[in-house]
């Protein structure tokens, strides 16, 4: 049992393998968030419930009176707008009067084994009900009739807790949700750093760490997608926390649309963190009896540092988020046509790629953008998902037969949520793009966004997808999304529901993706958005891998992959060797081997020497893919901390083997490079397969290796295998 309710104290304790989370029900049924951190056996929180240093200006509840409790200073479990709690709120409900004062109080709760899915939205799951326990707490705002259900699931074998929220209108009048965050966490102090992942196209997920300060800080997206600019992830780390030591809290939103993740430090030097759908341009009309579901937040706490937080996320996402056949089955090693040919290909060229790729050990050819409508550049045809027969004479069949005959599987590219103004679809349906009345919509890469919040639009796109995918032998789909959403609006939404557009759009995307994975369970599905512009946990619920970045330069990739690894496992980071020439093939391979390995080049153009290197690295990949997919990642030298070298290690779960890679980004003249390893079995003797030297785990972790000679040239790298 991991969820306890003490009915005398009126307190809940939710335990995972290593953490406790405590919620109290105070007088007048206020719900208080009393604790989140390392596991504790008891719940003596009485003295934490009343905190009122700034009593003179903190409103008090008239029934409770002036005895030290105020919503302004108490650790409120789910902060509401306007009823005495002045911090950033998780919930604001407007009623028919136009009032936005919101005040929820505990009414009921349920505890059960397992975890329920969130309707129409991706979420993490249990493999069996024994893995987790769930608490649902109902709290009602008696004036609006909004009944909030706070849903918590704690996992027994890993320190993960998920939070989500449902709001039901139990009144007989319509209410309006102005904000419904998914998680609200109050911390007693503000001695934390906030860690976020900022980026842009071809420079995704850079790690940024800064001390919390008074006021509101954090990250958001208003782009209609999670976006390149900020990832829906934040961590709060104690100032003294490092990669290997210290208290760290991670929060990751399972959502692909506009999000908000904010921390506020108030006048009492306490911190509130909220995370959920961005309230900007959001409002949801809830008629009598209707329900609204806010997406899930995956919360991790560890006292073992940032690296351990990452590994907890990695294991959890591999086991409890990624699903389908390719969760466990080996994914075909692919070569993608994009950087090799861009729009300039035909059947013979692609089959020639396949022929050469086969000789190298590659298992699948992916035909990227340019196969449909009349598409020969990026100015047209999105929405016309039928074969460009000028390019691919006779349709897909002869091409796929040709690729299959070379012994390779076949994959294809789509961008289903887009429409080109120059397309048959647009000419037939000039109001199907995202737009608002009387404004010429902005273009992005010459394209509009298709309004997939509409069922008729989704039906059309689905039928087009279904035709191609069901009539052809297609083993893989890359689903792209190459612009952000401006002029957000749907021709079908009435004025009072216009602010529902962004969320409805994302629900439409999920509906299409869900149809794809349920109708075609054997297809390997890869997410993409101009590289890694929609790299979030929600996408991982559909696609076990995501194209990490359009930047395939191995040195730049180090930053992108290190940043992405903050919460996303190696198994989902698509990493390709391309023809870009800052380093040789050895380093390109060593860096790409970190993730879901593949190629993105014209294999006919490889020199004989390069061909031999590529063949060897592919052979290595086939040997190590399981280690990379299931292993524990240790960031040894981060490029964000060290201008010269980067290094990481992937250790098998049983610690019997591991691989280690060092990349010299920029040689550090006359310097020495000693590296200590992490996460090994101290008593085991490991043999280095590269030179047959033998070392104990204790030696490698405490003394390390002298790798000076491996780090003396720009772009040089080495991967060592130990078992
Ligand atoms: C995006 C993707 C690329 C490629 C192109 C095709 O930029 O990230 O990998 O698929 O679109 O237009």
XYZ file of C-alpha atoms and ligand atoms in Angstrom:
735
model
C 0.000 0.000 0.000
C 1.460 3.380 -0.899
C -1.377 5.829 -0.273
C -2.452 6.311 3.342
C -5.305 8.393 4.707
C -5.166 9.248 8.401
C -8.777 10.093 9.169
C -7.959 11.585 12.606
C -5.332 13.962 11.316
C -7.202 14.263 8.009
C -3.988 13.826 6.063
C -2.945 11.830 3.025
C 0.553 10.455 2.529
C 1.468 9.239 -0.927
C 4.647 7.187 -1.039
C 6.725 6.040 -3.969
C 9.794 3.851 -3.626
C 11.799 6.865 -2.416
C 9.491 9.834 -1.890
C 6.566 11.022 0.189
C 3.934 13.591 -0.647
C 1.605 14.856 2.060
C -1.730 16.628 1.674
C -3.711 17.877 4.671
C -7.351 18.852 5.005
C -7.478 21.914 7.201
C -10.397 23.603 8.935
C -13.182 24.612 6.580
C -11.836 21.895 4.283
C -8.963 23.844 2.791
C -6.576 21.440 1.046
C -2.947 22.031 1.959
C 0.153 20.745 0.191
C 2.320 19.956 3.195
C 5.309 18.082 1.878
C 7.050 16.660 -1.154
C 10.493 15.117 -0.796
C 12.476 12.154 0.507
C 10.428 9.352 2.033
C 9.233 9.912 5.613
C 7.408 7.526 7.918
C 5.209 9.961 9.871
C 2.885 12.912 9.311
C 3.238 15.320 12.201
C 2.571 18.457 10.181
C 0.307 20.294 12.584
C 2.789 23.130 13.060
C 3.138 23.673 9.329
C -0.507 24.414 8.733
C -0.646 27.825 10.340
C 1.878 30.288 8.930
C 1.047 33.895 9.174
C 4.015 36.229 9.447
C 2.362 38.989 7.427
C -0.951 38.784 9.240
C -1.838 42.421 8.836
C -2.464 42.169 5.128
C -3.374 38.495 4.724
C -7.093 37.861 4.420
C -8.604 35.394 6.848
C -11.510 33.071 6.420
C -14.433 34.510 8.437
C -15.346 31.143 9.940
C -11.807 30.167 10.920
C -11.060 33.652 12.209
C -7.790 35.255 13.193
C -5.768 32.396 14.527
C -2.879 32.102 12.189
C -4.249 30.637 9.026
C -4.562 32.572 5.793
C -4.870 31.319 2.206
C -2.287 34.016 1.444
C 0.456 32.259 3.377
C -0.635 28.631 3.722
C 0.771 25.992 1.387
C -2.372 25.619 -0.672
C -2.589 22.354 -2.591
C -4.326 23.794 -5.645
C -4.260 27.579 -5.535
C -7.383 29.363 -6.724
C -7.979 32.863 -7.974
C -9.238 35.718 -5.883
C -10.189 34.214 -2.501
C -7.269 35.356 -0.402
C -4.440 33.470 -2.116
C -2.562 36.101 -4.107
C 0.026 33.840 -5.709
C -0.164 32.574 -9.309
C -3.262 30.456 -9.351
C -3.927 27.041 -10.731
C -7.648 27.584 -11.212
C -9.876 30.484 -12.170
C -13.553 29.890 -12.901
C -15.892 32.621 -14.143
C -19.566 32.233 -13.448
C -22.656 33.638 -15.143
C -22.303 36.814 -13.045
C -18.878 37.423 -14.504
C -17.181 36.804 -11.124
C -13.845 35.044 -11.168
C -13.422 34.407 -7.455
C -12.775 30.691 -7.089
C -12.459 28.779 -3.853
C -12.412 24.978 -3.756
C -12.777 22.906 -0.584
C -12.379 19.198 0.027
C -15.529 17.079 -0.221
C -14.489 13.492 -0.893
C -11.740 11.158 -2.023
C -11.094 7.704 -3.465
C -8.005 5.492 -3.428
C -7.568 2.649 -5.878
C -4.924 0.389 -7.383
C -3.595 1.181 -10.845
C -4.070 4.289 -12.945
C -6.771 5.455 -15.341
C -6.105 6.926 -18.767
C -7.119 10.545 -19.358
C -9.906 10.580 -21.978
C -8.789 11.764 -25.440
C -5.356 12.717 -24.204
C -2.059 10.895 -23.912
C -0.824 9.968 -20.463
C 1.524 7.556 -18.765
C 0.221 4.100 -17.952
C 0.722 1.127 -15.655
C 1.729 -2.245 -17.044
C -0.200 -3.893 -14.219
C -2.403 -2.450 -11.479
C 0.144 -3.490 -8.842
C 2.637 -0.973 -10.155
C 0.855 2.078 -8.788
C -1.888 3.471 -6.609
C -4.113 6.454 -7.360
C -5.754 9.030 -5.142
C -8.579 11.187 -6.419
C -9.572 14.126 -4.249
C -12.763 16.033 -4.990
C -12.917 19.681 -4.026
C -15.870 21.898 -4.830
C -16.314 25.600 -5.340
C -19.793 25.947 -3.934
C -20.664 29.180 -5.737
C -19.800 28.117 -9.295
C -20.453 24.401 -8.779
C -17.037 23.610 -10.248
C -16.001 20.242 -8.837
C -12.272 19.762 -9.172
C -10.855 16.274 -8.999
C -7.147 16.255 -8.230
C -5.691 12.976 -9.446
C -2.380 11.647 -8.066
C -0.723 8.373 -9.001
C 2.326 7.124 -7.139
C 4.523 4.333 -8.450
C 5.778 1.654 -6.119
C 9.056 0.832 -7.808
C 10.229 4.229 -8.941
C 10.129 7.700 -7.416
C 7.531 9.072 -9.817
C 4.227 10.736 -9.077
C 1.827 11.914 -11.749
C -0.732 14.659 -11.293
C -3.726 15.566 -13.410
C -6.949 17.461 -12.917
C -10.567 17.104 -13.952
C -13.170 19.840 -13.568
C -16.861 19.028 -13.684
C -19.626 21.584 -13.769
C -22.047 20.312 -11.131
C -24.260 23.401 -11.358
C -27.157 23.967 -13.737
C -25.548 27.040 -15.281
C -22.684 27.406 -17.734
C -19.298 28.235 -16.224
C -16.073 29.335 -17.901
C -12.668 27.952 -17.053
C -10.155 30.773 -17.419
C -7.247 28.641 -16.245
C -6.911 25.010 -15.194
C -3.342 24.083 -14.397
C -2.318 20.465 -14.080
C 0.016 20.800 -11.129
C 0.478 23.243 -8.307
C 3.269 22.709 -5.789
C 4.076 24.948 -2.858
C 7.546 24.790 -1.326
C 8.314 26.299 2.071
C 11.474 28.055 0.874
C 12.942 29.603 -2.259
C 16.530 28.338 -2.016
C 16.299 26.611 -5.382
C 17.662 27.029 -8.867
C 15.246 26.643 -11.737
C 16.499 24.535 -14.633
C 14.827 24.917 -18.022
C 15.498 23.897 -21.609
C 15.504 26.797 -24.057
C 16.265 26.557 -27.734
C 15.437 27.406 -31.301
C 15.331 25.604 -34.621
C 18.623 23.671 -35.039
C 19.662 24.542 -31.467
C 17.155 22.751 -29.307
C 17.039 22.192 -25.534
C 19.966 24.095 -24.077
C 20.266 23.670 -20.341
C 19.780 26.893 -18.387
C 20.073 27.098 -14.603
C 19.415 30.208 -12.517
C 18.534 30.942 -8.901
C 14.899 31.636 -8.132
C 14.173 35.254 -7.338
C 11.167 37.023 -5.897
C 8.338 37.364 -8.381
C 7.220 35.131 -11.212
C 9.654 33.338 -13.505
C 9.513 30.371 -15.796
C 8.835 29.208 -19.301
C 5.836 29.207 -21.616
C 4.774 28.546 -25.166
C 2.182 30.520 -27.121
C 3.141 28.891 -30.417
C 0.350 26.340 -30.575
C 2.901 23.579 -30.001
C 5.297 22.843 -27.192
C 7.885 24.406 -29.516
C 11.611 24.804 -30.011
C 11.870 27.837 -27.736
C 11.079 26.254 -24.388
C 10.389 22.679 -23.452
C 7.483 21.823 -21.115
C 9.996 20.813 -18.463
C 11.318 22.537 -15.376
C 13.381 21.326 -12.466
C 13.882 22.972 -9.117
C 17.264 22.031 -7.718
C 18.602 23.082 -4.331
C 21.405 25.594 -4.812
C 23.948 22.969 -3.776
C 22.569 20.205 -6.006
C 24.920 18.916 -8.696
C 24.753 16.225 -11.356
C 25.451 13.591 -8.682
C 24.237 14.984 -5.351
C 21.389 16.952 -3.867
C 17.659 17.565 -3.942
C 16.040 17.960 -7.340
C 12.385 18.124 -8.360
C 11.474 17.578 -12.013
C 8.146 18.494 -13.634
C 7.341 17.507 -17.204
C 3.986 18.201 -18.856
C 2.484 15.509 -21.054
C 1.127 18.017 -23.549
C 2.071 19.273 -27.006
C 0.342 22.656 -27.089
C 0.655 26.045 -25.398
C 1.983 25.490 -21.918
C 3.007 27.458 -18.907
C 5.473 26.427 -16.207
C 5.958 29.211 -13.701
C 7.533 29.563 -10.287
C 6.588 32.412 -8.000
C 8.570 33.356 -4.939
C 6.401 35.419 -2.618
C 6.873 37.870 0.237
C 7.375 35.005 2.691
C 10.198 33.622 0.537
C 8.085 30.563 -0.263
C 7.800 29.155 -3.769
C 4.803 28.063 -5.787
C 5.263 26.158 -9.006
C 2.413 25.744 -11.461
C 2.404 23.833 -14.721
C -0.289 23.239 -17.303
C -2.060 24.625 -20.347
C -1.046 28.242 -20.925
C -3.976 30.384 -19.717
C -3.096 32.980 -22.363
C -5.692 32.710 -25.156
C -7.386 29.884 -23.293
C -10.884 29.636 -21.954
C -13.203 26.663 -21.828
C -16.978 26.847 -21.700
C -18.346 24.146 -19.436
C -22.094 23.614 -19.676
C -24.048 21.962 -16.865
C -22.765 18.430 -16.270
C -19.760 18.737 -18.617
C -16.187 17.792 -17.710
C -12.807 19.171 -18.675
C -9.565 17.223 -18.379
C -6.228 18.961 -17.913
C -3.136 17.057 -19.080
C -0.801 15.153 -16.826
C 2.412 16.294 -15.155
C 5.120 13.748 -14.396
C 6.830 14.724 -11.128
C 10.140 13.266 -10.018
C 11.980 13.920 -6.794
C 15.401 12.611 -5.916
C 18.052 13.585 -3.391
C 20.734 12.072 -5.636
C 21.239 14.908 -8.070
C 20.231 16.010 -11.540
C 21.692 12.967 -13.292
C 19.592 10.625 -11.192
C 16.483 12.705 -11.885
C 17.161 12.234 -15.596
C 17.632 8.475 -15.232
C 14.364 8.196 -13.307
C 12.567 9.959 -16.169
C 14.335 7.779 -18.739
C 13.372 4.503 -17.084
C 9.846 5.689 -16.423
C 9.254 6.901 -19.987
C 10.694 3.703 -21.434
C 8.412 1.585 -19.225
C 5.309 3.675 -18.668
C 4.949 6.155 -21.529
C 6.377 4.740 -24.742
C 4.120 1.970 -26.007
C 3.395 -0.289 -28.916
C 5.386 -2.905 -30.741
C 8.567 -0.846 -30.873
C 8.644 -0.218 -27.152
C 10.588 -3.456 -26.918
C 11.169 -4.683 -30.460
C 14.384 -3.655 -32.190
C 13.720 -0.650 -34.389
C 14.979 -0.915 -37.961
C 18.165 1.054 -38.589
C 17.113 3.629 -41.151
C 18.541 5.884 -43.788
C 16.535 9.026 -44.538
C 16.523 10.719 -47.947
C 16.190 14.335 -46.756
C 19.770 15.551 -46.463
C 20.793 13.212 -49.276
C 18.354 14.411 -51.928
C 15.966 17.042 -50.495
C 13.154 17.266 -53.102
C 15.252 15.917 -55.931
C 14.586 12.192 -56.207
C 12.797 9.587 -58.236
C 12.285 5.877 -57.906
C 15.651 4.930 -59.371
C 17.571 7.234 -57.066
C 15.821 5.947 -53.962
C 16.275 2.321 -54.985
C 19.947 3.060 -55.622
C 20.173 4.492 -52.073
C 18.592 1.301 -50.780
C 21.017 -0.894 -52.690
C 24.047 0.877 -51.264
C 22.519 1.133 -47.802
C 21.913 -2.600 -47.696
C 25.612 -3.236 -48.259
C 26.366 -1.151 -45.187
C 23.933 -3.025 -42.919
C 21.061 -0.498 -42.977
C 17.549 -1.922 -42.633
C 15.066 0.694 -43.821
C 14.852 3.506 -46.365
C 12.743 6.525 -45.459
C 11.465 8.698 -48.290
C 11.191 12.179 -46.793
C 9.355 15.275 -48.042
C 8.557 15.663 -51.748
C 6.673 12.501 -52.772
C 3.121 13.888 -53.001
C 0.940 16.334 -54.961
C 3.219 18.277 -57.307
C 5.796 18.957 -54.638
C 9.290 19.751 -55.899
C 10.005 22.449 -53.343
C 8.344 23.678 -50.166
C 5.899 26.094 -51.805
C 2.998 23.755 -52.446
C 0.970 20.551 -52.097
C 0.700 20.028 -48.332
C -2.736 18.481 -47.906
C -2.557 16.595 -51.222
C -1.456 13.246 -49.886
C -1.456 11.372 -53.165
C 1.634 10.341 -55.053
C 3.484 12.771 -57.281
C 3.500 10.475 -60.297
C 5.790 12.696 -62.297
C 8.469 11.836 -59.797
C 7.398 8.369 -58.818
C 6.125 6.892 -62.052
C 3.528 4.192 -61.437
C 2.958 5.288 -57.820
C 4.440 3.933 -54.636
C 4.244 0.237 -55.444
C 7.161 -0.028 -57.889
C 9.301 2.047 -55.523
C 8.454 0.026 -52.438
C 8.896 -3.233 -54.365
C 12.289 -1.989 -55.489
C 13.360 -1.032 -51.966
C 12.004 -4.287 -50.509
C 13.794 -6.246 -53.234
C 17.061 -4.779 -51.962
C 16.142 -6.175 -48.541
C 15.100 -2.911 -46.883
C 11.871 -1.852 -45.243
C 10.215 1.342 -46.427
C 9.130 4.484 -44.593
C 7.410 7.698 -45.636
C 7.104 11.366 -44.544
C 3.899 13.281 -43.774
C 2.954 16.686 -42.459
C -0.747 16.064 -41.827
C -1.607 19.233 -39.878
C -0.573 21.576 -42.710
C -2.063 22.920 -45.914
C -0.348 24.812 -48.728
C -2.329 27.690 -50.244
C -1.214 26.144 -53.537
C -2.864 22.766 -53.090
C -5.934 20.990 -54.379
C -7.140 20.688 -50.802
C -7.012 24.446 -50.272
C -8.733 25.179 -53.560
C -11.525 22.768 -52.608
C -11.781 23.989 -49.001
C -10.632 27.583 -48.698
C -11.807 27.814 -45.060
C -10.034 24.735 -43.720
C -6.890 26.518 -42.636
C -6.374 28.108 -39.237
C -7.416 31.749 -39.529
C -9.608 34.495 -38.088
C -12.147 36.600 -39.930
C -10.984 39.614 -41.949
C -7.273 38.972 -41.507
C -4.913 37.583 -44.088
C -3.233 34.764 -42.178
C 0.520 34.698 -41.741
C 2.477 32.182 -43.763
C 5.253 29.984 -42.405
C 7.461 28.082 -44.860
C 4.839 29.069 -47.495
C 2.161 27.115 -45.655
C -0.926 27.506 -43.515
C -1.847 25.300 -40.607
C -4.764 22.975 -41.254
C -7.595 23.305 -38.786
C -7.531 19.820 -37.282
C -9.784 20.977 -34.452
C -12.548 20.312 -37.050
C -13.863 16.818 -37.380
C -14.593 17.149 -41.124
C -11.010 18.237 -41.732
C -9.629 15.352 -39.707
C -11.852 12.935 -41.583
C -10.481 14.104 -44.919
C -6.857 13.855 -43.791
C -7.414 10.515 -42.144
C -8.998 9.097 -45.296
C -6.039 10.272 -47.343
C -3.545 8.789 -44.857
C -5.496 5.576 -44.584
C -5.565 5.078 -48.348
C -1.800 5.331 -48.748
C -0.928 3.395 -45.604
C -3.427 0.574 -46.135
C -2.735 0.104 -49.849
C 1.044 0.002 -49.551
C 3.619 -1.867 -47.551
C 4.756 0.978 -45.320
C 6.753 0.208 -42.202
C 7.399 3.678 -40.843
C 5.827 7.152 -40.791
C 7.647 10.391 -39.965
C 5.060 12.976 -38.845
C 6.325 16.528 -39.258
C 5.008 19.961 -38.213
C 6.960 22.789 -39.776
C 5.575 26.055 -38.485
C 3.944 27.609 -35.441
C 0.353 28.756 -35.191
C -0.507 32.401 -35.689
C -3.983 33.822 -36.418
C -5.383 31.122 -34.165
C -8.997 30.541 -34.974
C -11.384 28.062 -36.463
C -14.172 28.973 -38.867
C -16.519 26.686 -36.938
C -16.085 27.987 -33.404
C -18.679 30.496 -32.165
C -17.351 33.754 -30.656
C -17.712 32.607 -27.043
C -15.628 29.507 -27.751
C -12.820 31.089 -29.784
C -10.344 30.690 -26.946
C -10.885 26.926 -27.004
C -9.137 26.756 -30.348
C -5.574 25.981 -29.275
C -6.570 23.123 -27.006
C -9.083 21.763 -29.510
C -6.345 21.809 -32.139
C -4.112 19.637 -29.966
C -6.970 17.281 -29.176
C -7.500 16.995 -32.947
C -3.836 16.114 -33.415
C -4.082 13.469 -30.701
C -7.196 12.039 -32.335
C -5.379 11.625 -35.653
C -2.267 10.165 -34.044
C -4.320 7.797 -31.976
C -6.065 6.550 -35.117
C -2.711 6.032 -36.783
C -1.200 3.953 -33.983
C -4.316 1.894 -33.333
C -5.129 1.213 -36.997
C -1.527 0.482 -37.966
C 0.127 -0.974 -34.855
C 3.020 -2.376 -36.897
C 4.108 0.973 -38.268
C 7.084 2.590 -36.539
C 6.072 6.186 -35.953
C 8.620 8.997 -35.604
C 7.642 12.470 -34.400
C 9.217 15.613 -35.845
C 8.684 19.341 -35.965
C 11.460 21.076 -37.873
C 13.690 18.700 -35.935
C 12.840 18.837 -32.247
C 10.113 21.486 -32.079
C 7.529 19.159 -30.599
C 9.736 17.007 -28.395
C 7.454 16.393 -25.447
C 6.127 13.426 -23.447
C 2.730 13.567 -25.154
C 4.326 12.860 -28.510
C 6.192 9.948 -26.966
C 2.871 8.339 -26.106
C 2.348 7.935 -29.868
C 5.819 7.837 -31.372
C 8.590 5.949 -29.599
C 11.174 8.164 -31.273
C 11.390 11.829 -32.261
C 13.764 13.557 -34.695
C 15.882 15.414 -32.172
C 17.073 18.258 -34.398
C 17.627 19.234 -38.017
C 21.149 20.035 -36.875
C 23.228 16.914 -37.552
C 26.610 18.498 -36.908
C 28.088 16.184 -34.260
C 29.539 18.945 -32.090
C 26.272 20.910 -32.031
C 24.435 17.643 -31.465
C 26.349 17.133 -28.221
C 24.608 20.143 -26.699
C 21.238 19.137 -28.158
C 21.478 15.543 -26.970
C 22.780 16.450 -23.505
C 19.950 18.961 -23.085
C 17.330 16.570 -24.403
C 18.561 13.903 -21.990
C 17.498 16.087 -19.066
C 14.233 14.161 -19.080
C 13.937 12.219 -22.372
C 15.522 8.780 -22.769
C 18.177 7.932 -25.345
C 15.752 5.425 -26.871
C 13.591 8.248 -28.218
C 16.283 10.618 -29.487
C 16.670 10.047 -33.212
C 20.280 10.720 -34.071
C 21.617 10.400 -37.610
C 25.021 10.422 -39.198
C 24.924 12.932 -42.041
C 27.382 14.159 -44.639
C 28.161 17.357 -42.713
C 31.896 17.589 -42.517
C 33.080 19.244 -39.279
C 34.379 15.896 -38.038
C 35.052 12.540 -39.625
C 32.630 9.627 -39.751
C 34.014 8.088 -36.589
C 32.912 10.995 -34.418
C 29.634 11.430 -36.279
C 28.896 7.770 -35.542
C 30.033 7.935 -31.924
C 27.725 10.881 -31.274
C 24.729 9.421 -33.118
C 25.186 6.129 -31.289
C 23.849 7.927 -28.192
C 20.294 7.694 -29.510
C 18.124 5.951 -32.070
C 20.888 5.594 -34.609
C 20.460 6.175 -38.338
C 21.831 7.814 -41.470
C 20.872 10.875 -43.472
C 23.169 10.969 -46.518
C 23.680 9.689 -50.047
C 25.373 6.336 -49.424
C 26.697 6.269 -52.984
C 28.944 9.224 -52.200
C 30.893 7.590 -49.374
C 34.571 6.992 -50.081
C 35.934 3.480 -49.608
C 37.488 4.459 -46.273
C 34.261 6.062 -45.055
C 32.330 2.999 -46.162
C 34.518 0.784 -43.991
C 34.066 3.079 -40.966
C 30.298 3.162 -41.512
C 30.108 -0.618 -41.844
C 32.028 -1.048 -38.598
C 29.869 1.440 -36.711
C 26.690 -0.204 -37.990
C 27.977 -3.560 -36.805
C 28.686 -1.919 -33.441
C 25.189 -0.436 -33.384
C 23.592 -3.836 -33.948
C 25.591 -5.124 -30.980
C 24.811 -2.241 -28.646
C 21.303 -1.038 -29.527
C 19.812 -2.857 -26.542
C 22.323 -1.313 -24.154
C 21.514 2.148 -25.531
C 17.761 1.565 -25.359
C 17.609 0.059 -21.880
C 20.781 1.331 -20.223
C 21.333 4.093 -17.692
C 22.822 7.293 -19.050
C 25.506 9.065 -17.021
C 26.535 12.510 -18.217
C 30.236 12.540 -17.367
C 31.447 15.797 -18.946
C 28.750 18.167 -20.119
C 29.497 20.461 -23.068
C 27.497 23.107 -21.194
C 30.137 23.053 -18.443
C 33.307 22.281 -20.356
C 34.325 24.088 -23.555
C 36.750 21.369 -24.633
C 35.368 17.882 -24.112
C 32.078 16.061 -23.696
C 31.690 12.543 -22.357
C 28.947 10.144 -21.357
C 28.425 6.578 -20.351
C 25.589 4.114 -20.883
C 25.537 1.363 -18.268
C 23.506 -1.850 -18.623
C 20.767 -2.145 -15.968
C 22.622 -5.113 -14.421
C 25.911 -3.130 -14.536
C 27.632 -6.007 -16.318
C 28.623 -3.916 -19.314
C 28.793 -0.302 -20.361
C 29.933 1.941 -23.153
C 31.698 5.254 -22.778
C 32.230 8.012 -25.320
C 34.544 10.999 -25.162
C 34.414 13.727 -27.795
C 37.045 16.429 -28.061
C 35.049 19.439 -29.206
C 38.074 21.729 -29.185
C 41.525 20.569 -28.207
C 42.763 22.133 -24.994
C 46.491 22.673 -25.685
C 48.895 20.945 -23.297
C 46.125 19.815 -20.995
C 45.541 16.427 -19.451
C 42.253 14.588 -19.673
C 41.464 12.289 -16.744
C 37.982 10.834 -16.638
C 36.242 9.156 -13.692
C 33.375 6.812 -14.426
C 30.014 6.534 -12.677
C 27.313 4.040 -11.846
C 29.438 0.868 -12.096
C 29.613 -2.195 -9.864
C 32.658 -1.410 -7.683
C 33.446 -5.092 -7.155
C 33.208 -6.189 -10.737
C 36.277 -6.379 -12.973
C 35.544 -4.904 -16.370
C 37.552 -5.698 -19.475
C 37.917 -2.891 -21.968
C 37.094 -4.497 -25.305
C 39.162 -1.911 -27.179
C 42.526 -2.810 -25.602
C 41.776 -5.797 -23.303
C 42.887 -3.885 -20.193
C 41.113 -4.955 -17.003
C 39.940 -2.605 -14.233
C 37.674 -2.925 -11.253
C 34.560 -0.771 -11.160
C 36.015 0.810 -8.010
C 39.183 1.744 -9.916
C 37.254 3.222 -12.828
C 34.998 5.246 -10.537
C 37.693 6.488 -8.148
C 40.843 6.669 -10.242
C 39.413 6.680 -13.745
C 41.369 6.617 -16.974
C 43.918 8.896 -18.522
C 42.394 9.783 -21.895
C 44.721 12.664 -22.726
C 45.743 11.126 -26.038
C 42.138 10.689 -27.071
C 41.296 14.329 -26.525
C 44.072 16.122 -28.367
C 42.459 17.058 -31.691
C 39.338 19.028 -32.570
C 36.528 16.658 -33.434
C 38.367 13.514 -32.310
C 36.411 10.969 -30.303
C 36.525 7.498 -28.890
C 33.966 4.992 -27.733
C 35.148 2.346 -25.292
C 33.192 -0.837 -24.592
C 33.533 -2.621 -21.262
C 32.082 -5.888 -20.043
C 11.659 19.322 -41.385
C 12.293 18.079 -40.805
C 13.336 17.546 -41.746
C 12.706 17.245 -43.072
C 12.050 18.492 -43.624
C 11.271 18.189 -44.877
O 12.541 20.389 -41.391
O 12.832 18.345 -39.554
O 13.915 16.388 -41.204
O 11.769 16.216 -42.919
O 11.158 19.071 -42.694
O 10.652 19.294 -45.409
